Every structure is written in C-alpha cells, then in structure tokens.
mmCIF file of C-alpha atoms and ligand atoms in Angstrom:
data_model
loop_
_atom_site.group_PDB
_atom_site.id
_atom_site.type_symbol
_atom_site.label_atom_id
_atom_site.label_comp_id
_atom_site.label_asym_id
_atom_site.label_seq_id
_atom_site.Cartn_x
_atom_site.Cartn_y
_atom_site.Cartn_z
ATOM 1 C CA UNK A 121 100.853 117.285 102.508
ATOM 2 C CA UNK A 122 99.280 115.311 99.468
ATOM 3 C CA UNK A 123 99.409 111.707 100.131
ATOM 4 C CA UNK A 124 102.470 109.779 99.323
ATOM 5 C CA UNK A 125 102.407 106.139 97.848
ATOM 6 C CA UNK A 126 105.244 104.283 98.889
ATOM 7 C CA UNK A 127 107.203 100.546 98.459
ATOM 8 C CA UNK A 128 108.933 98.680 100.508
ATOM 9 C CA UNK A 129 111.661 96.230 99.548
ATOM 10 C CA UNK A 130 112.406 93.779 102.165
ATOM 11 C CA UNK A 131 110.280 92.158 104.554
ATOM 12 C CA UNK A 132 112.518 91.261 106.936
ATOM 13 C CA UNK A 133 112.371 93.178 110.855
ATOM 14 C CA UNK A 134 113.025 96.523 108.913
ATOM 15 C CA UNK A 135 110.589 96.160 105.999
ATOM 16 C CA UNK A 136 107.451 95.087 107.978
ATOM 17 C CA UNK A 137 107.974 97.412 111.390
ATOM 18 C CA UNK A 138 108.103 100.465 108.498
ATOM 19 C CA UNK A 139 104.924 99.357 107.318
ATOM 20 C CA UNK A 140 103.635 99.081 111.028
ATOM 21 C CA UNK A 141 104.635 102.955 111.977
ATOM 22 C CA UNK A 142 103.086 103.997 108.748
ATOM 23 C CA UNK A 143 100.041 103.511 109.874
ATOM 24 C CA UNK A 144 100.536 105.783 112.423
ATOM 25 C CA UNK A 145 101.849 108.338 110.237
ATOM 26 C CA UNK A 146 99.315 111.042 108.247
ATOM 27 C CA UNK A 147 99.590 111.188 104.393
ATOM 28 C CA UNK A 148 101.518 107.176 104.056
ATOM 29 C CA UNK A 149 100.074 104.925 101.344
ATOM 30 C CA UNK A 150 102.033 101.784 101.694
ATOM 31 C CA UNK A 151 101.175 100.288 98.163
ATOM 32 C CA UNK A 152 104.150 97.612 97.171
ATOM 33 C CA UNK A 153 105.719 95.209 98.964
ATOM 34 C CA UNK A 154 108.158 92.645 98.024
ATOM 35 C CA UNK A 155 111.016 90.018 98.753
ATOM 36 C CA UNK A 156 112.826 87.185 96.796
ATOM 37 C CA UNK A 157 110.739 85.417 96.730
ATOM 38 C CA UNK A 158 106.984 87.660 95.711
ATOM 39 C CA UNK A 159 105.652 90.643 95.066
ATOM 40 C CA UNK A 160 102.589 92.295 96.667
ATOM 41 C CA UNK A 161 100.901 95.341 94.767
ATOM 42 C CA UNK A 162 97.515 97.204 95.796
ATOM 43 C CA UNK A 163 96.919 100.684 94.868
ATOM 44 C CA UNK A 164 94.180 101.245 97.272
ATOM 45 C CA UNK A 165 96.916 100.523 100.295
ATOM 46 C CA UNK A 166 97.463 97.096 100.970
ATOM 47 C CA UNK A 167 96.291 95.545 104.266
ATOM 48 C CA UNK A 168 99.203 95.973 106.158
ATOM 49 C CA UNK A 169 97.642 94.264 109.285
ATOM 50 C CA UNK A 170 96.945 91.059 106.894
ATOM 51 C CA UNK A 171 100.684 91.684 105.647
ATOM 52 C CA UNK A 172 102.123 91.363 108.837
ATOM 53 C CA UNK A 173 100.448 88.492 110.409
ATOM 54 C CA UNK A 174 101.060 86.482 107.266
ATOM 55 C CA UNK A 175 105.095 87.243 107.512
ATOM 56 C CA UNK A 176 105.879 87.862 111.106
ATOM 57 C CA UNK A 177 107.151 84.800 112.796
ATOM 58 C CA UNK A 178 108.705 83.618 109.371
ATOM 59 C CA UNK A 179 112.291 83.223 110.746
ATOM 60 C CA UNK A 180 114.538 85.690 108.386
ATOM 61 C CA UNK A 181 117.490 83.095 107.819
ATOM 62 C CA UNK A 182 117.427 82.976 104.003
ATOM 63 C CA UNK A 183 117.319 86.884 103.345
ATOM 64 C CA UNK A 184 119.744 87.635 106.117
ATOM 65 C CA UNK A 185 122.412 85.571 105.028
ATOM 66 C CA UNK A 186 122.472 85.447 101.473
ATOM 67 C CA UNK A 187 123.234 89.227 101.009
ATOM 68 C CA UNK A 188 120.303 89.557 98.281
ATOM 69 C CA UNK A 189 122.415 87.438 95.329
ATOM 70 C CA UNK A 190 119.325 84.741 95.104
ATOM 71 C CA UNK A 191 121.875 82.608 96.626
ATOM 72 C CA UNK A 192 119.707 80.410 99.016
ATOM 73 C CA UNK A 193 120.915 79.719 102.550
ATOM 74 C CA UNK A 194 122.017 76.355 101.002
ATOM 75 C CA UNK A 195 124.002 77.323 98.272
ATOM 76 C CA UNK A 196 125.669 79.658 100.185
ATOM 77 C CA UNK A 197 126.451 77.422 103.116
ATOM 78 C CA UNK A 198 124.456 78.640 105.891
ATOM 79 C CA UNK A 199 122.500 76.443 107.880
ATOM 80 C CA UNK A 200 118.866 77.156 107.953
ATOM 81 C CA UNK A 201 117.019 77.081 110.898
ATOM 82 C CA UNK A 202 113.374 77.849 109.161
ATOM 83 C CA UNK A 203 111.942 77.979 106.304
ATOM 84 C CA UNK A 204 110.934 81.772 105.727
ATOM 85 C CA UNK A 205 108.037 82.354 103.176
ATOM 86 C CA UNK A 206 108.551 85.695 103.355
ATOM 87 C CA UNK A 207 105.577 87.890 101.742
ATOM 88 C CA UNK A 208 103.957 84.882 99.166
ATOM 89 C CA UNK A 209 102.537 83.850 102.857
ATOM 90 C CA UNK A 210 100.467 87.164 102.123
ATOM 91 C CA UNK A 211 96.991 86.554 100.419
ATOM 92 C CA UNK A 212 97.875 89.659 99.055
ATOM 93 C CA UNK A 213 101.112 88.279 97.198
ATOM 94 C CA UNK A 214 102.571 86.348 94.358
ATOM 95 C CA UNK A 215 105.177 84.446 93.514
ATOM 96 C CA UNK A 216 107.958 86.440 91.231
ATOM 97 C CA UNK A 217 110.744 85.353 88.691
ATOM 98 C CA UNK A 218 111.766 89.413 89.418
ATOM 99 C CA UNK A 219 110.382 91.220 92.409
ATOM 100 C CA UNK A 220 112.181 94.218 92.037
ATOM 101 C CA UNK A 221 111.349 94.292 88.076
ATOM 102 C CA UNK A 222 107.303 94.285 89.256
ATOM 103 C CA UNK A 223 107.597 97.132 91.608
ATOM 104 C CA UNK A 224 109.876 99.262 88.741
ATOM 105 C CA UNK A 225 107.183 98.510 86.167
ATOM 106 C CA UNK A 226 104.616 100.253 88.746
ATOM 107 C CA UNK A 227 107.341 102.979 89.262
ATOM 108 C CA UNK A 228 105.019 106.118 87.405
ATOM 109 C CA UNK A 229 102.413 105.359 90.588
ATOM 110 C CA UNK A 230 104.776 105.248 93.465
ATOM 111 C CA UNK A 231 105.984 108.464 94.941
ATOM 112 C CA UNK A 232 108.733 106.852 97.446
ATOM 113 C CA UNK A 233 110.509 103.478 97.242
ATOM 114 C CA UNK A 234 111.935 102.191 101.188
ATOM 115 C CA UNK A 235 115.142 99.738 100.361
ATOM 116 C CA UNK A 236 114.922 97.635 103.227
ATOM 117 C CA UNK A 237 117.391 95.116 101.691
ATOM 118 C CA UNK A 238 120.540 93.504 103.570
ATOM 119 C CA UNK A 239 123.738 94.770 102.041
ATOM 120 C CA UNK A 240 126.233 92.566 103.028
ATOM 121 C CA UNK A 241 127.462 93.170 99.412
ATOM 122 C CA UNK A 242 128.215 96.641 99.323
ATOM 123 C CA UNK A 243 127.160 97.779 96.337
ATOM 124 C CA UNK A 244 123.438 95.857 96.480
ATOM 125 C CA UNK A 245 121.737 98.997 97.319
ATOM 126 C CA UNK A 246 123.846 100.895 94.351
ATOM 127 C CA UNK A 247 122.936 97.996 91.938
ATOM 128 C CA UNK A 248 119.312 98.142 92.907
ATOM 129 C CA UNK A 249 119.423 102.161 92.081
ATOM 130 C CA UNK A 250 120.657 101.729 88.898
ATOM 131 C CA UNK A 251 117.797 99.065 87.888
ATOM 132 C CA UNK A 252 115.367 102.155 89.249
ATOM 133 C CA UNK A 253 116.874 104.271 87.429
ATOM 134 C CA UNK A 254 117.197 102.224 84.287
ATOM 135 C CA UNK A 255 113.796 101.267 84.507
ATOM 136 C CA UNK A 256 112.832 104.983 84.242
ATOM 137 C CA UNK A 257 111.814 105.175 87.864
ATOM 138 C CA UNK A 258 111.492 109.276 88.833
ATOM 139 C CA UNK A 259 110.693 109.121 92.944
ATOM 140 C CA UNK A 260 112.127 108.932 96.150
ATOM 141 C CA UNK A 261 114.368 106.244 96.994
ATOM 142 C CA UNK A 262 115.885 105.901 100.516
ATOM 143 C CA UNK A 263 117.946 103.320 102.403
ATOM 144 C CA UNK A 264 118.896 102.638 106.138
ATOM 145 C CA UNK A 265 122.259 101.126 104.749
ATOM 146 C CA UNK A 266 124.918 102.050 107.795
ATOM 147 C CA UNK A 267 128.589 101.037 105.963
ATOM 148 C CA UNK A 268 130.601 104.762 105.144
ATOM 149 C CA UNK A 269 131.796 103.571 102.015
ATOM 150 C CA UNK A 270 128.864 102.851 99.924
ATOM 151 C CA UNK A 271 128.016 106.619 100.068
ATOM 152 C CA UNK A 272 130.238 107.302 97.742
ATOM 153 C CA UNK A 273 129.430 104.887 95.649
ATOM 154 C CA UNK A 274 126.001 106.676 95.789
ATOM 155 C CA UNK A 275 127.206 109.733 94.916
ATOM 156 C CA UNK A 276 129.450 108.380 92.400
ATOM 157 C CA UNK A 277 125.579 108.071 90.690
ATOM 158 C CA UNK A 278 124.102 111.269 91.377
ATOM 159 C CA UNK A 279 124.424 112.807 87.569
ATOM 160 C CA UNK A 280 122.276 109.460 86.690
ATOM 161 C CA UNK A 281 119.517 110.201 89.495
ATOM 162 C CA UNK A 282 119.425 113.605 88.392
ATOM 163 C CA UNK A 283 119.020 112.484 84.742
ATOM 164 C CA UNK A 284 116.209 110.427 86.101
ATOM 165 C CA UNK A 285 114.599 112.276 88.817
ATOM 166 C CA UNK A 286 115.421 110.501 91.147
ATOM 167 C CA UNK A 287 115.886 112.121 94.774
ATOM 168 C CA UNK A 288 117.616 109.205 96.493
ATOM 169 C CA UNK A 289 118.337 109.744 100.611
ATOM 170 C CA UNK A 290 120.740 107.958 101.924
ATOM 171 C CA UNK A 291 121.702 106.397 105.610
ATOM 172 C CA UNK A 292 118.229 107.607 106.912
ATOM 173 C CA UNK A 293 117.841 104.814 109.951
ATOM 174 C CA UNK A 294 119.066 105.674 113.025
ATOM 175 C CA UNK A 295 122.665 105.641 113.013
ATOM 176 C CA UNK A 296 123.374 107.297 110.249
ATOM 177 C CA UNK A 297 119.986 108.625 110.063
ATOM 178 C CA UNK A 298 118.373 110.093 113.340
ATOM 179 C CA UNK A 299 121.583 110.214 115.356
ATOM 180 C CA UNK A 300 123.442 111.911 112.236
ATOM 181 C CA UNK A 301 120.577 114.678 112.248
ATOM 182 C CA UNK A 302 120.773 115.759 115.354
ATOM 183 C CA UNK A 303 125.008 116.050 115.138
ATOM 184 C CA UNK A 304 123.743 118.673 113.019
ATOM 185 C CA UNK A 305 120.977 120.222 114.334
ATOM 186 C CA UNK A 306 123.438 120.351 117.557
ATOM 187 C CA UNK A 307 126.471 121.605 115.759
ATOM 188 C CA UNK A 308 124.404 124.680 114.833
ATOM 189 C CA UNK A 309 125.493 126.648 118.213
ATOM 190 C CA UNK A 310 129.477 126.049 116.491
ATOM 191 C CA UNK A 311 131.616 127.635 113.818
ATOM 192 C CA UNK A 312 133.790 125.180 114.023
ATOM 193 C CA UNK A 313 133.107 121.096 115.206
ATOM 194 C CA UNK A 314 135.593 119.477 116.593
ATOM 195 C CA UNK A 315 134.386 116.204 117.080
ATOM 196 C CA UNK A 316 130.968 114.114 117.090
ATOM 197 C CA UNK A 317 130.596 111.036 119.365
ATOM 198 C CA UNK A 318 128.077 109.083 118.696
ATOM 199 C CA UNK A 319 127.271 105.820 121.445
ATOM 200 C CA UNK A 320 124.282 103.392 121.450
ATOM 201 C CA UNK A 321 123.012 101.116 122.935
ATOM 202 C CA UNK A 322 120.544 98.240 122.029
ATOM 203 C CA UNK A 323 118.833 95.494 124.011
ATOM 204 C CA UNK A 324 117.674 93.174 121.361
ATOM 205 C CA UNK A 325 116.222 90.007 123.448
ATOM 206 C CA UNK A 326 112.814 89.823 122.028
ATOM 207 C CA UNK A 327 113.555 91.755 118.798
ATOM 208 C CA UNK A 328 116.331 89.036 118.561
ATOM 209 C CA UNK A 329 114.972 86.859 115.613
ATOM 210 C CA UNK A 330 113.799 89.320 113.523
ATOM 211 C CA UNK A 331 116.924 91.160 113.706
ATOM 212 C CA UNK A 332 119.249 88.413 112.899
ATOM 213 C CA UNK A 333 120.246 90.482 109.881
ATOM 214 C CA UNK A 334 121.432 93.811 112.012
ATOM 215 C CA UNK A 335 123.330 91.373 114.414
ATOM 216 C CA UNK A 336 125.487 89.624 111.828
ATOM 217 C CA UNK A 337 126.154 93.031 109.944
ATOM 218 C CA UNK A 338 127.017 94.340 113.616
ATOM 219 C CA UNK A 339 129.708 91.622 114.050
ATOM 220 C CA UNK A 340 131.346 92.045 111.143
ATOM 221 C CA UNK A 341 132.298 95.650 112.540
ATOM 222 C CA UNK A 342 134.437 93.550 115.053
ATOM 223 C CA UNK A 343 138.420 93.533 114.651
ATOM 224 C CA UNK A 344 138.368 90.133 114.147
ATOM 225 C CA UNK A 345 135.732 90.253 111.498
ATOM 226 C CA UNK A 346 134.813 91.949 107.819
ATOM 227 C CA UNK A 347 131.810 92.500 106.054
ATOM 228 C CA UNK A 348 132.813 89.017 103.994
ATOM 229 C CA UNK A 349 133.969 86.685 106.520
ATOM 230 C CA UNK A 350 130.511 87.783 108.732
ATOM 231 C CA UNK A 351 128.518 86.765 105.860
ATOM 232 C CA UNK A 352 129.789 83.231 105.793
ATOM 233 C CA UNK A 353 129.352 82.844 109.587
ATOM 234 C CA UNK A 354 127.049 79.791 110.337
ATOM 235 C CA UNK A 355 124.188 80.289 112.854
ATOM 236 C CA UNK A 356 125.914 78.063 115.236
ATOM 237 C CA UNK A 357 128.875 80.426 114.559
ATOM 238 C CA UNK A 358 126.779 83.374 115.452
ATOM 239 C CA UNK A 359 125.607 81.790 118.484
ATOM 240 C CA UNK A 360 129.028 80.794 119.944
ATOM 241 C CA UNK A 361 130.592 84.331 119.047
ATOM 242 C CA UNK A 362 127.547 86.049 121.356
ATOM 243 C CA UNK A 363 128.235 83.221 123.705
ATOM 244 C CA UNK A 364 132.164 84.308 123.911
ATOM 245 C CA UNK A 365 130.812 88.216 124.699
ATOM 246 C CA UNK A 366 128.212 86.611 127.265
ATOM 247 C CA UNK A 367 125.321 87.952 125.325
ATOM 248 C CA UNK A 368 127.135 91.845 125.149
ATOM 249 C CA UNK A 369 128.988 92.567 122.400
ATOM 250 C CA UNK A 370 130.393 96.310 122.489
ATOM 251 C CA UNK A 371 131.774 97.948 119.445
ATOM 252 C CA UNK A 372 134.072 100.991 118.765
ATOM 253 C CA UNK A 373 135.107 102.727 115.504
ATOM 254 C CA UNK A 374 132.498 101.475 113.178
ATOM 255 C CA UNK A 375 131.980 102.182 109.747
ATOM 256 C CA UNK A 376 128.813 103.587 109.794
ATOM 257 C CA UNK A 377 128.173 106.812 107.644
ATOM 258 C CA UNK A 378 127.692 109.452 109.889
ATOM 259 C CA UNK A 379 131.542 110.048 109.105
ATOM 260 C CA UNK A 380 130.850 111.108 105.723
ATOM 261 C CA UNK A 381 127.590 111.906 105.773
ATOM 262 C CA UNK A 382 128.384 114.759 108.409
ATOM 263 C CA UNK A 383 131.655 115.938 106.260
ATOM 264 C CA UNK A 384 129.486 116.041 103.433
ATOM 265 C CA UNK A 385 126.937 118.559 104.570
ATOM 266 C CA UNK A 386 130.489 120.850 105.345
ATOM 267 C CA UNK A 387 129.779 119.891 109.631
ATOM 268 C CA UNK A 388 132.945 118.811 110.622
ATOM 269 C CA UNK A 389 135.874 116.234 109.181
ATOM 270 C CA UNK A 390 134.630 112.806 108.577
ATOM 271 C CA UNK A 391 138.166 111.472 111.151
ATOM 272 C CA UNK A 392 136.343 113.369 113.844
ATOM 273 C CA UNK A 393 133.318 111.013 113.938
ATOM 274 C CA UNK A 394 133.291 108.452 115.959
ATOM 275 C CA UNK A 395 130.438 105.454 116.059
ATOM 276 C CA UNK A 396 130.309 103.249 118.640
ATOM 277 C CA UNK A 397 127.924 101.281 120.973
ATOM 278 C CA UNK A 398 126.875 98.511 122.666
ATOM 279 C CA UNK A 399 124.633 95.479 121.942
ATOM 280 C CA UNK A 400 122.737 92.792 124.079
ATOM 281 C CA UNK A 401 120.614 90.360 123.100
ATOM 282 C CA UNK A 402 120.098 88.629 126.130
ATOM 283 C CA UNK A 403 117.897 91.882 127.467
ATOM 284 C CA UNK A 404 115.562 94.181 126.013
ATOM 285 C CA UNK A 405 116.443 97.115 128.048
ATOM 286 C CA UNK A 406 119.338 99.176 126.378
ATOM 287 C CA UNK A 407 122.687 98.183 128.031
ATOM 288 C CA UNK A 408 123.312 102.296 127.824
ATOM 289 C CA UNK A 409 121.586 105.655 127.182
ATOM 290 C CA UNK A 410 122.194 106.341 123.113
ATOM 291 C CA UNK A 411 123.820 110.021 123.081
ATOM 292 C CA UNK A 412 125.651 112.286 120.319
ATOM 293 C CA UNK A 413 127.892 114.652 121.423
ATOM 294 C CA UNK A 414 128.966 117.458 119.340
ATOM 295 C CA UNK A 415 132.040 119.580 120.605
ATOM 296 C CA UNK A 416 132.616 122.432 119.168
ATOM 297 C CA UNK A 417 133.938 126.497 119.130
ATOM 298 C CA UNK A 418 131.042 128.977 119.414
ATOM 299 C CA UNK A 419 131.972 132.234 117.295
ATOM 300 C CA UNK A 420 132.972 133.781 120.963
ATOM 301 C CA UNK A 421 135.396 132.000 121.853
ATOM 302 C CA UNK A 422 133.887 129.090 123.640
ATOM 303 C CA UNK A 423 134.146 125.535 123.733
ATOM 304 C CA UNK A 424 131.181 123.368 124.499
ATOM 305 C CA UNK A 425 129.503 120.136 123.888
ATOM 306 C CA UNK A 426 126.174 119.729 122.972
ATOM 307 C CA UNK A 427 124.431 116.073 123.733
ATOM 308 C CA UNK A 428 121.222 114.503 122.412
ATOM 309 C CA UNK A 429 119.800 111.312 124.138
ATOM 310 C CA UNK A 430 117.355 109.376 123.547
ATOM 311 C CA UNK A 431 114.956 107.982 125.837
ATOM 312 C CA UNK A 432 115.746 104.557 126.964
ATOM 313 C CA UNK A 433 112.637 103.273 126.597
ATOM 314 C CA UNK A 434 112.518 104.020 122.689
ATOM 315 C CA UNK A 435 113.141 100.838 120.846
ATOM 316 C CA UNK A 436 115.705 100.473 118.115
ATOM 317 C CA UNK A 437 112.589 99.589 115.481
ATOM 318 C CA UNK A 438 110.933 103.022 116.766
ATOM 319 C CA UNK A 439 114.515 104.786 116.118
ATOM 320 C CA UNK A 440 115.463 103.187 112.909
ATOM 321 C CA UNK A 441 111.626 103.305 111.317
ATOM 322 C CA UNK A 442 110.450 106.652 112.681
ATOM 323 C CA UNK A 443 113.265 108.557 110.712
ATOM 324 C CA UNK A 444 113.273 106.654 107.800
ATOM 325 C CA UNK A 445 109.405 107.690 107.182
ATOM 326 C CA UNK A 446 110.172 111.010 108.290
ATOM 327 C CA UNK A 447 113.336 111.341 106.022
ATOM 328 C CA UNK A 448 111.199 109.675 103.035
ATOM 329 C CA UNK A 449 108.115 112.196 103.678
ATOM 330 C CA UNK A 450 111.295 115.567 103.489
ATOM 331 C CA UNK A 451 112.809 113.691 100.129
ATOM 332 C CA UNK A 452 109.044 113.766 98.671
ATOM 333 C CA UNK A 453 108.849 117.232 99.182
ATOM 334 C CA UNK A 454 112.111 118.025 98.092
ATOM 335 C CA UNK A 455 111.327 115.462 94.908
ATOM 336 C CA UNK A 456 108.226 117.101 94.234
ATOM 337 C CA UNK A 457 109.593 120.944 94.214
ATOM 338 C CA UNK A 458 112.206 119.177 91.643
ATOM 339 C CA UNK A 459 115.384 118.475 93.526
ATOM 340 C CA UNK A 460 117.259 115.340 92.694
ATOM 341 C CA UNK A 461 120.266 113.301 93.229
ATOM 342 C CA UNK A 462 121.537 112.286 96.442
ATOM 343 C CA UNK A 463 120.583 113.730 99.794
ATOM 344 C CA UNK A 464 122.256 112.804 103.486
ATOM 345 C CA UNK A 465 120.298 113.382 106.558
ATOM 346 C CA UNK A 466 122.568 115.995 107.723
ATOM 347 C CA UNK A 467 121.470 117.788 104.242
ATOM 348 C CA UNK A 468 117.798 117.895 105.154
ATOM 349 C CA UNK A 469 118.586 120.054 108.221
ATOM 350 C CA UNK A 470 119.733 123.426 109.132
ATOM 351 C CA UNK A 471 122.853 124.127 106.714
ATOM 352 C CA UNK A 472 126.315 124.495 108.524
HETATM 353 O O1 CWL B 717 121.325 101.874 112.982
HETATM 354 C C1 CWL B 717 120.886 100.731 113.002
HETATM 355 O O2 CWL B 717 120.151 100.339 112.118
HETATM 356 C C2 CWL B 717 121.219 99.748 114.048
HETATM 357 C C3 CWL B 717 122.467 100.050 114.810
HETATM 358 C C4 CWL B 717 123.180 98.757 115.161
HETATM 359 C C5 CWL B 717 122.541 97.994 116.286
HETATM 360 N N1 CWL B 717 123.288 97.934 114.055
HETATM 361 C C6 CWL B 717 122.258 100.863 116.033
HETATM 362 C C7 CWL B 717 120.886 101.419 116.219
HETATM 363 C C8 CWL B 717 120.904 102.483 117.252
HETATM 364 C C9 CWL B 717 119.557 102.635 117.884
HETATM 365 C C10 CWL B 717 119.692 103.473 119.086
HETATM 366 C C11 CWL B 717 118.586 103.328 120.060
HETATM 367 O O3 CWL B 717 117.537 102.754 119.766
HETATM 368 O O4 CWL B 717 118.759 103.843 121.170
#
C-alpha cells in the first residue's frame, strides 16, 4: 500500500497512543497534530517520540471536560487539577487562534484525518465534518465516537461527504469498532441473528489519568446520569461517584453504536444489541474477559452462538488504537478506488 499521511485531532490518551501504534504500523505518516490550544504540522512525519514526551504527563482536565466548546475548565465550572499544555509543549508546535482551520488548510496533503476529540456534545464530531467538508477537505475522516445516536446524524451528511469526497468511518474504536467487526465477521455462519452481546471489561489503574475523558463519558451511561449532567460533574464529584462503586463501576444497556451500526450493515435489529461491561480503575487487570456473542439460525436449522474474546492481557489503548489505524488504512483504500460517504465497521467486512 502507498503511504498514507494522516492527522490527528486530539491529544488527549486517544490522540497520542494512535500516534504511538503508528509507528508500529507499515505505510503511516503521522503529519498533523493538534488541540485547542496549537497546531503541529511536518510533512516529512513529525517526531512522534518528541511529540509524546512533550504532552504525556500533561493532566487532560481542560479538554476532557469542556466538551471541545473553547469553554475552559473555569468557565465551565470544573475544577482543574493541572494545567495541561497540551501539544504547544511540542517544539514542534504553535500556538493557534483555529487549530482545526490549520489542519483543513493542509487538507489537499493529508490522506486520513483521526478525530480524537471528546464529544460530550453530540454533534462536535458532526460539526467538525462539516468544517472538513466546507473547507474542501476530500480524505478519510474517522472517529472512535461510541454514543448510537450521533450516527445518524452522520449519515444525515452523507450526500455532503459524497459531494466532497469525503469517505468518513464511523465508531471505529473498540466498542463500536473492533468488537462491532467481529459481530459480523461471526454472524457470517447465520441467516438470521438473533441477538449480539457484547461485555467488556477494563482495568484502568495506571491508564487512569489519561483516560479521565472515557471515564466521565462512561458514567454518564449510568441510570442516574446523562451525557449533560456527566459533563458538569466536578473532579471531586467524579472521585466520590467511583468511591460509592468501590473503584468498579459496571454498566448495562449503553448507548454505544454497535446497535445501529450492526442494523445498518442489514446484521441483525439494532433492539437485539446489547453493550455492556465493566470498569475498574483501581486495577489494571480487566475485571472480566471482553466477549461478543452472536446467536443466531444457520440456514439448517440450527441455533448457535458464536463468541470472540479477547485476550486479557490486551489493553484498552491496544483495542481502541489498533482498529482505528486499521479501519483508517480500509477507508483509504476504499477513498482512493473512489467510494465516499459514510462507512460503519460492520460495512468494511464480509456483507450479511
Ligand atoms: O470503546 C471505548 O473506547 C472504551 C469503552 C469504555 C471503557 N468506554 C470500552 C472499551 C472496551 C475495550 C475492551 C478491552 O480492552 O478488552
């Protein structure tokens, strides 16, 4: 494969460990970088090893709780622990009025764009795709965004990114992403799915800080909780709600994609998906073994379920990062044979 020059928006956890497992990927480029607050551009590659020691270690406070409105963690009433310099602490940096503005006007040299934004306002990741697209942007974009309903609002677009040329992937993490894959790579024995069950697990003690983001968008899949009351949770807050669960929070009927992102490829009902898991932060090791089942008919008459684990020694970054460079590398190929709009992970595998 010809080599692929790619962005990434977001330096938070998900932003810099993508940049990490590119390098261990053939044919990556990473070329752009940005945040809030800068802009990093270097068409040669950019020294992601430089990159990464600036950032890591800058606690992710401000981008993880002001859902990407340029809100900061003052304004919008959330106590800051540190002060996060985010990718200006990179030599290879600058300070920006418009991050997302300098990477667009590069657009014509970048093959794939990785939206490693928080969307604790739903439609962040939609708003940033229209800029793209308004800006005349013709790539790949792709998001790990996990909530069901701003898939539609995707699709809602896809005349635009077809207009554009843009082949935008969508829900390309781990769950959806990875986990939504393999439903239907598994389903393939069926001709009819009954249900998918999908269960992680995560042990996020060390990962902890950098994943402040995931945890707070986590909790807000709790009864008591929405996507806007979670976003105004204090840190303190935080702390005393993983406190109450003891360091183990375990969650059942999330809204994570894989509903619609399954019923969209034609695999099975998006009411027959169920997303669920488990999540400790007081431990690294996974608090249980991540597994999809698929039940289904076989054309004979059978019923069976097929399961997919992973190994629980695979870290959430390696889950979530792997597939998202994987997915990106499929939507270059499928952008550069000319096929736009927008694209599921279930829709890069065997059809149903
Ligand atoms: O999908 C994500 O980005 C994170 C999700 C949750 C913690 N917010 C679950 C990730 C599942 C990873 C499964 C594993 O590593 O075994």
């Amino acid at each position: 494969m010809d080599e692929i020059t790619f962005a990434v928006l977001g330096t938070g956890g998900i932003g810099r460990r993508a940049f990490e497992v590119s390098q261990h990927k053939d044919a990556l480029t990473p070329v752009a970088a940005c945040d809030r607050h800068g802009v990093a551009v270097d068409f040669d590659g950019l020294d992601v090893d430089e990159l990464l020691a600036a950032t890591e270690g800058n606690i992710d406070n401000e981008v993880a709780t002001d859902g990407g409105t340029g809100a900061t963690a003052a304004e919008s009433g959330v106590k800051q622990h540190g002060e996060r310099k985010g990718v200006v602490a990179s030599s290879q940096a600058r300070r920006s009025e418009d991050p997302i503005q300098d990477i667009i006007d590069h657009g014509d040299r970048i093959d794939a764009v990785l939206l490693a934004l928080p969307n604790y306002e739903h439609d962040f990741i939609p708003r940033t795709a229209d800029r793209f697209a308004e800006g005349d942007y013709s790539g790949v974009m792709i998001d790990v965004l996990k909530r069901s309903r701003v898939i539609d609002m995707l699709d809602d677009r896809s005349d635009e990114f077809e207009d554009a040329g843009i082949t935008f992937i969508c829900g390309a993490g781990a769950t959806p992403g990875l986990l939504t894959g393999a439903a239907a790579l598994a389903a393939q024995s069926f001709v009819e799915v009954t249900s998918v069950d999908i269960w992680w697990g995560v042990g996020l003690k060390s990962g902890y800080e950098d994943n402040r983001g995931t945890v707070r968008e986590d909790i807000a899949h709790l009864p008591e909780y929405d996507i806007e009351t979670a976003r105004e949770l204090s840190e303190d807050e935080i702390e005393a709600i993983i406190d109450d669960h003891d360091g183990v929070i375990e969650f059942e009927d999330m809204e994570h994609a894989d509903d619609v992102l399954l019923e969209r490829a034609g695999v099975c009902d998006a009411e027959d998906v169920a997303v669920g898991g488990i999540l400790d932060v007081r431990n690294d090791e996974k608090p249980t073994t991540t597994t999809v089942r698929v039940t289904g008919r076989t054309f004979d008459g059978e019923t069976a379920t097929n399961t997919f684990q992973l190994g629980d020694e695979t870290s959430m970054e390696a889950n979530v990062n792997g597939p998202a460079l994987g997915y990106l590398k499929a939507g270059v190929r499928r952008n550069r044979a000319g096929e736009y709009g927008v694209f599921g992970p279930a829709d890069l595998m065997p059809g149903f």
